[in-house]
mmCIF file of C-alpha atoms and ligand atoms in Angstrom:
data_model
loop_
_atom_site.group_PDB
_atom_site.id
_atom_site.type_symbol
_atom_site.label_atom_id
_atom_site.label_comp_id
_atom_site.label_asym_id
_atom_site.label_seq_id
_atom_site.Cartn_x
_atom_site.Cartn_y
_atom_site.Cartn_z
ATOM 1 C CA MET X 1311 71.253 111.245 19.417
ATOM 2 C CA ILE X 1312 71.685 114.576 21.142
ATOM 3 C CA HIS X 1313 68.763 116.900 20.531
ATOM 4 C CA SER X 1314 69.882 120.191 19.087
ATOM 5 C CA ILE X 1315 67.566 123.111 18.459
ATOM 6 C CA SER X 1316 69.719 124.516 15.681
ATOM 7 C CA SER X 1317 69.899 121.227 13.781
ATOM 8 C CA SER X 1318 66.120 120.706 14.123
ATOM 9 C CA LEU X 1319 65.606 124.192 12.726
ATOM 10 C CA SER X 1320 67.845 123.665 9.732
ATOM 11 C CA THR X 1321 66.236 120.289 8.922
ATOM 12 C CA LEU X 1322 62.782 121.869 9.149
ATOM 13 C CA ARG X 1323 63.743 124.841 6.998
ATOM 14 C CA ALA X 1324 65.019 122.544 4.239
ATOM 15 C CA ASP X 1325 61.898 120.380 4.457
ATOM 16 C CA ILE X 1326 59.561 123.393 4.308
ATOM 17 C CA LYS X 1327 61.351 124.774 1.244
ATOM 18 C CA CYS X 1328 61.114 121.428 -0.504
ATOM 19 C CA LEU X 1329 57.422 120.926 0.319
ATOM 20 C CA ALA X 1330 56.541 124.489 -0.716
ATOM 21 C CA ALA X 1331 58.313 124.088 -4.059
ATOM 22 C CA ASP X 1332 56.032 121.112 -4.824
ATOM 23 C CA ALA X 1333 52.815 122.767 -3.617
ATOM 24 C CA ALA X 1334 50.691 124.400 -6.313
ATOM 25 C CA LEU X 1335 48.991 126.693 -3.768
ATOM 26 C CA GLN X 1336 52.274 128.110 -2.452
ATOM 27 C CA LYS X 1337 53.423 131.406 -3.909
ATOM 28 C CA ASN X 1338 56.005 132.016 -1.172
ATOM 29 C CA THR X 1339 57.649 129.640 1.248
ATOM 30 C CA PRO X 1340 55.567 129.603 4.465
ATOM 31 C CA ARG X 1341 57.132 131.092 7.584
ATOM 32 C CA LEU X 1342 58.191 128.760 10.370
ATOM 33 C CA MET X 1343 56.942 129.754 13.824
ATOM 34 C CA ALA X 1344 58.845 128.238 16.751
ATOM 35 C CA VAL X 1345 56.254 127.479 19.446
ATOM 36 C CA SER X 1346 58.284 127.970 22.612
ATOM 37 C CA LYS X 1347 55.589 127.483 25.291
ATOM 38 C CA THR X 1348 56.890 125.763 28.452
ATOM 39 C CA ASN X 1349 60.465 126.036 27.147
ATOM 40 C CA PRO X 1350 62.981 128.197 29.054
ATOM 41 C CA ALA X 1351 64.504 131.435 27.768
ATOM 42 C CA GLU X 1352 67.822 129.632 27.166
ATOM 43 C CA SER X 1353 66.176 127.408 24.557
ATOM 44 C CA ILE X 1354 64.580 130.419 22.874
ATOM 45 C CA LEU X 1355 67.964 132.132 22.843
ATOM 46 C CA GLU X 1356 69.456 129.068 21.152
ATOM 47 C CA ALA X 1357 66.796 129.306 18.430
ATOM 48 C CA LEU X 1358 67.459 133.043 18.035
ATOM 49 C CA GLN X 1359 71.170 132.361 17.662
ATOM 50 C CA ALA X 1360 70.294 129.870 14.915
ATOM 51 C CA GLY X 1361 68.474 132.630 13.008
ATOM 52 C CA GLN X 1362 64.881 131.951 14.118
ATOM 53 C CA ARG X 1363 62.855 135.165 14.611
ATOM 54 C CA LEU X 1364 59.157 134.190 14.685
ATOM 55 C CA PHE X 1365 57.893 132.700 17.974
ATOM 56 C CA GLY X 1366 54.543 131.613 19.385
ATOM 57 C CA GLU X 1367 53.400 131.354 23.001
ATOM 58 C CA ASN X 1368 50.014 130.299 24.374
ATOM 59 C CA LYS X 1369 49.978 132.169 27.707
ATOM 60 C CA VAL X 1370 50.243 135.925 28.224
ATOM 61 C CA GLN X 1371 52.024 135.795 31.581
ATOM 62 C CA GLU X 1372 54.586 133.217 30.507
ATOM 63 C CA ALA X 1373 55.427 135.209 27.364
ATOM 64 C CA ALA X 1374 55.589 138.499 29.297
ATOM 65 C CA ALA X 1375 58.109 136.912 31.664
ATOM 66 C CA LYS X 1376 60.382 135.458 28.983
ATOM 67 C CA PHE X 1377 60.330 137.759 25.969
ATOM 68 C CA PRO X 1378 60.992 141.422 26.902
ATOM 69 C CA ALA X 1379 64.650 140.683 27.720
ATOM 70 C CA LEU X 1380 65.075 138.664 24.515
ATOM 71 C CA ARG X 1381 63.534 141.513 22.492
ATOM 72 C CA GLN X 1382 66.180 143.885 23.794
ATOM 73 C CA GLN X 1383 68.854 141.619 22.358
ATOM 74 C CA TYR X 1384 66.917 140.822 19.182
ATOM 75 C CA PRO X 1385 64.684 143.800 18.284
ATOM 76 C CA ASP X 1386 63.515 142.087 15.072
ATOM 77 C CA LEU X 1387 62.021 139.182 17.022
ATOM 78 C CA GLU X 1388 58.297 138.633 16.291
ATOM 79 C CA LEU X 1389 55.955 137.108 18.865
ATOM 80 C CA HIS X 1390 52.412 135.785 18.326
ATOM 81 C CA LEU X 1391 49.797 134.691 20.857
ATOM 82 C CA ILE X 1392 48.351 131.313 19.838
ATOM 83 C CA GLY X 1393 46.425 130.433 23.024
ATOM 84 C CA PRO X 1394 43.109 131.574 24.522
ATOM 85 C CA LEU X 1395 42.972 135.194 25.717
ATOM 86 C CA GLN X 1396 40.920 136.309 28.736
ATOM 87 C CA ARG X 1397 39.365 139.745 28.488
ATOM 88 C CA ASN X 1398 41.197 141.020 31.586
ATOM 89 C CA LYS X 1399 44.544 140.157 29.941
ATOM 90 C CA VAL X 1400 43.926 142.097 26.716
ATOM 91 C CA LYS X 1401 46.057 145.098 27.689
ATOM 92 C CA ASP X 1402 48.976 142.888 28.716
ATOM 93 C CA ALA X 1403 48.612 140.841 25.550
ATOM 94 C CA LEU X 1404 48.699 143.944 23.352
ATOM 95 C CA ALA X 1405 51.856 145.091 25.125
ATOM 96 C CA THR X 1406 53.545 141.706 24.749
ATOM 97 C CA PHE X 1407 52.588 140.297 21.338
ATOM 98 C CA ASP X 1408 52.922 141.545 17.774
ATOM 99 C CA ILE X 1409 50.006 139.472 16.515
ATOM 100 C CA ILE X 1410 47.148 137.801 18.375
ATOM 101 C CA GLN X 1411 46.123 134.674 16.450
ATOM 102 C CA SER X 1412 43.362 133.658 18.859
ATOM 103 C CA LEU X 1413 40.474 136.072 18.306
ATOM 104 C CA ASP X 1414 37.749 133.514 18.963
ATOM 105 C CA ARG X 1415 34.604 135.276 20.205
ATOM 106 C CA PRO X 1416 32.650 138.554 19.946
ATOM 107 C CA GLU X 1417 33.295 139.628 23.576
ATOM 108 C CA LEU X 1418 37.034 139.455 22.939
ATOM 109 C CA ALA X 1419 36.662 141.525 19.765
ATOM 110 C CA GLU X 1420 34.773 144.161 21.784
ATOM 111 C CA GLU X 1421 37.520 144.291 24.393
ATOM 112 C CA LEU X 1422 40.310 144.425 21.793
ATOM 113 C CA ALA X 1423 38.518 147.256 19.986
ATOM 114 C CA LYS X 1424 38.301 149.208 23.253
ATOM 115 C CA HIS X 1425 42.059 149.063 23.773
ATOM 116 C CA TRP X 1426 43.273 149.159 20.198
ATOM 117 C CA ASN X 1427 43.772 152.914 19.961
ATOM 118 C CA LEU X 1428 45.966 152.950 23.033
ATOM 119 C CA GLN X 1429 48.500 150.937 21.140
ATOM 120 C CA THR X 1430 51.401 152.446 19.309
ATOM 121 C CA ARG X 1431 52.904 149.415 17.606
ATOM 122 C CA LEU X 1432 51.671 149.761 14.062
ATOM 123 C CA THR X 1433 52.451 146.247 12.914
ATOM 124 C CA GLN X 1434 49.920 144.708 15.278
ATOM 125 C CA SER X 1435 47.153 142.631 13.721
ATOM 126 C CA LEU X 1436 44.752 139.796 14.510
ATOM 127 C CA PHE X 1437 43.888 136.362 13.171
ATOM 128 C CA ILE X 1438 40.495 134.729 13.661
ATOM 129 C CA GLN X 1439 40.674 131.302 15.307
ATOM 130 C CA VAL X 1440 38.249 128.876 13.659
ATOM 131 C CA ASN X 1441 36.959 125.716 15.336
ATOM 132 C CA THR X 1442 36.716 123.777 12.068
ATOM 133 C CA GLY X 1443 35.943 120.501 13.852
ATOM 134 C CA LYS X 1444 33.264 122.151 16.052
ATOM 135 C CA GLU X 1445 34.900 120.503 19.073
ATOM 136 C CA PRO X 1446 33.270 121.585 22.362
ATOM 137 C CA GLN X 1447 36.605 121.611 24.257
ATOM 138 C CA LYS X 1448 38.276 123.830 21.651
ATOM 139 C CA ALA X 1449 38.053 127.595 21.230
ATOM 140 C CA GLY X 1450 37.189 129.222 17.942
ATOM 141 C CA ILE X 1451 34.445 130.599 15.741
ATOM 142 C CA PRO X 1452 32.224 127.878 14.208
ATOM 143 C CA PRO X 1453 33.069 127.413 10.520
ATOM 144 C CA GLU X 1454 29.673 128.555 9.244
ATOM 145 C CA GLU X 1455 29.976 131.849 11.171
ATOM 146 C CA THR X 1456 33.542 132.651 10.148
ATOM 147 C CA ILE X 1457 32.791 134.892 7.154
ATOM 148 C CA ALA X 1458 30.151 136.949 8.997
ATOM 149 C CA PHE X 1459 32.256 137.242 12.168
ATOM 150 C CA THR X 1460 35.357 138.357 10.259
ATOM 151 C CA GLN X 1461 33.413 140.991 8.333
ATOM 152 C CA TRP X 1462 31.788 142.233 11.539
ATOM 153 C CA ALA X 1463 35.153 142.488 13.342
ATOM 154 C CA ARG X 1464 36.678 144.423 10.447
ATOM 155 C CA ARG X 1465 33.781 146.717 9.548
ATOM 156 C CA GLU X 1466 31.971 147.282 12.830
ATOM 157 C CA LYS X 1467 34.883 147.040 15.238
ATOM 158 C CA ASN X 1468 37.611 148.390 12.942
ATOM 159 C CA LEU X 1469 39.929 145.561 13.908
ATOM 160 C CA PRO X 1470 42.817 144.777 11.532
ATOM 161 C CA VAL X 1471 42.111 141.089 10.847
ATOM 162 C CA THR X 1472 44.776 139.679 8.531
ATOM 163 C CA GLY X 1473 44.430 135.903 8.794
ATOM 164 C CA LEU X 1474 42.809 132.703 9.987
ATOM 165 C CA MET X 1475 44.223 130.203 12.501
ATOM 166 C CA ALA X 1476 42.997 126.702 13.306
ATOM 167 C CA ILE X 1477 43.864 123.446 15.064
ATOM 168 C CA PRO X 1478 41.973 120.585 13.367
ATOM 169 C CA PRO X 1479 40.694 117.633 15.463
ATOM 170 C CA ALA X 1480 43.598 115.500 16.664
ATOM 171 C CA HIS X 1481 42.292 112.193 15.371
ATOM 172 C CA GLU X 1482 41.023 113.178 11.941
ATOM 173 C CA ASN X 1483 42.815 113.606 8.658
ATOM 174 C CA PRO X 1484 43.503 117.373 8.681
ATOM 175 C CA SER X 1485 43.375 117.789 4.888
ATOM 176 C CA SER X 1486 39.642 118.507 4.539
ATOM 177 C CA HIS X 1487 39.898 121.059 7.389
ATOM 178 C CA PHE X 1488 42.903 122.738 5.756
ATOM 179 C CA ALA X 1489 41.170 122.779 2.346
ATOM 180 C CA TRP X 1490 38.083 124.439 3.848
ATOM 181 C CA LEU X 1491 40.224 127.029 5.672
ATOM 182 C CA TYR X 1492 42.100 127.876 2.487
ATOM 183 C CA GLN X 1493 38.827 128.467 0.612
ATOM 184 C CA CYS X 1494 37.539 130.643 3.440
ATOM 185 C CA GLN X 1495 40.777 132.671 3.587
ATOM 186 C CA GLN X 1496 40.628 133.252 -0.180
ATOM 187 C CA GLN X 1497 36.980 134.268 -0.044
ATOM 188 C CA LEU X 1498 37.743 136.796 2.705
ATOM 189 C CA GLY X 1499 40.824 138.079 0.880
ATOM 190 C CA LEU X 1500 43.041 137.648 3.938
ATOM 191 C CA PRO X 1501 46.817 137.354 3.413
ATOM 192 C CA GLU X 1502 47.579 134.884 6.228
ATOM 193 C CA LEU X 1503 46.671 131.267 7.008
ATOM 194 C CA SER X 1504 48.176 129.783 10.190
ATOM 195 C CA ILE X 1505 47.789 125.993 10.026
ATOM 196 C CA GLY X 1506 50.013 122.966 10.630
ATOM 197 C CA MET X 1507 51.947 121.768 13.680
ATOM 198 C CA SER X 1508 54.750 119.216 14.212
ATOM 199 C CA GLY X 1509 52.482 116.320 13.218
ATOM 200 C CA ASP X 1510 50.757 117.751 10.168
ATOM 201 C CA TYR X 1511 52.756 120.626 8.691
ATOM 202 C CA PRO X 1512 53.430 118.876 5.333
ATOM 203 C CA ALA X 1513 49.669 118.724 4.644
ATOM 204 C CA ALA X 1514 49.262 122.335 5.823
ATOM 205 C CA ILE X 1515 51.916 123.473 3.343
ATOM 206 C CA ARG X 1516 50.082 121.669 0.518
ATOM 207 C CA TYR X 1517 46.910 123.549 1.466
ATOM 208 C CA GLY X 1518 48.450 126.997 1.390
ATOM 209 C CA ALA X 1519 49.689 127.642 4.955
ATOM 210 C CA THR X 1520 51.531 130.965 5.240
ATOM 211 C CA ILE X 1521 52.657 130.245 8.830
ATOM 212 C CA ILE X 1522 53.227 126.802 10.327
ATOM 213 C CA ARG X 1523 53.425 126.535 14.139
ATOM 214 C CA VAL X 1524 55.989 123.978 15.250
ATOM 215 C CA GLY X 1525 56.932 123.218 18.868
ATOM 216 C CA THR X 1526 57.918 119.625 19.574
ATOM 217 C CA ALA X 1527 59.854 119.132 16.335
ATOM 218 C CA ILE X 1528 62.117 122.053 17.311
ATOM 219 C CA PHE X 1529 62.386 121.976 21.105
ATOM 220 C CA GLY X 1530 61.643 118.302 21.839
ATOM 221 C CA GLU X 1531 58.813 116.956 23.973
ATOM 222 C CA ARG X 1532 57.387 119.494 26.426
ATOM 223 C CA GLY X 1533 57.706 118.836 30.157
ATOM 224 C CA GLY X 1534 61.397 118.005 30.011
ATOM 225 C CA ALA X 1535 60.863 114.225 29.998
ATOM 226 C CA ALA X 1536 63.770 112.318 28.525
ATOM 227 C CA PRO X 1537 63.007 110.662 25.202
ATOM 228 C CA THR X 1538 61.578 107.163 25.719
ATOM 229 C CA PRO X 1539 64.202 104.518 24.942
ATOM 230 C CA PRO X 1540 63.274 102.114 22.127
ATOM 231 C CA PRO X 1541 61.610 98.887 23.360
ATOM 232 C CA LYS X 1542 63.869 95.864 23.862
ATOM 233 C CA VAL X 1543 63.197 93.173 21.295
HETATM 234 C C1 LIG V 89 51.478 123.832 21.216
HETATM 235 C C2 LIG V 89 50.875 124.398 19.989
HETATM 236 C C3 LIG V 89 51.471 124.187 18.733
HETATM 237 C C4 LIG V 89 52.717 123.359 18.512
HETATM 238 O O1 LIG V 89 52.432 122.001 18.668
HETATM 239 P P1 LIG V 89 53.549 120.877 18.368
HETATM 240 O O2 LIG V 89 52.733 119.653 18.153
HETATM 241 O O3 LIG V 89 54.420 120.811 19.571
HETATM 242 O O4 LIG V 89 54.275 121.287 17.149
HETATM 243 C C5 LIG V 89 50.864 124.773 17.637
HETATM 244 N N1 LIG V 89 49.744 125.526 17.743
HETATM 245 C C6 LIG V 89 49.142 125.738 18.930
HETATM 246 C C7 LIG V 89 47.916 126.573 18.973
HETATM 247 C C8 LIG V 89 49.683 125.185 20.090
HETATM 248 O O5 LIG V 89 49.070 125.404 21.270
#
């Protein structure tokens, strides 16, 4: 079967609509983010031509190289940072992305606050990344500190935090993580919850995701490797 970005997108859109209609926690259909990291501009253009507007990238430099030209063609394109942000890249990140979903530590909040007023794009906001599984190799605020950190970032640093983002541990059932995140989001009164990837977006939709972040299921496996042929019986 030939992989087509536009057919993957339309299958996903139908699936998301269906899942959201059955989910008690869903008031609106969640938005589909196309995670385009490592994929070339031509693939992103194909998604844009198929009506996709929300994209996610995990590296500032890669996004800054690919997206400005695409934005000229599609001014309503929306781009979020979903990967770790170094303090020395904050200015570039603010110039490149509409939303930074990876606010994961106090030093980054300090740096963002320093540069925030220089920015003119009024739609810009931030999500707090939560390390719900407390995994040492993963970025994010520990779950028990999430409420206090969010309130500090909003009140003390005047940062416009509008959501939570998380990547649950790869080898656990994500449902309990998603359920906890939903409760936390409600308690904080934040409008956005960014959870769910290619492998677990149906569960994320059940637990109230407002944005699901899907890469592989749209663009195919990263790294350009051909799909593995089925084993010979
Ligand atoms: C790569 C990535 C995704 C998309 O993962 P897929 O499994 O390819 O859908 C989602 N969120 C983050 C933070 C990522 O880095």
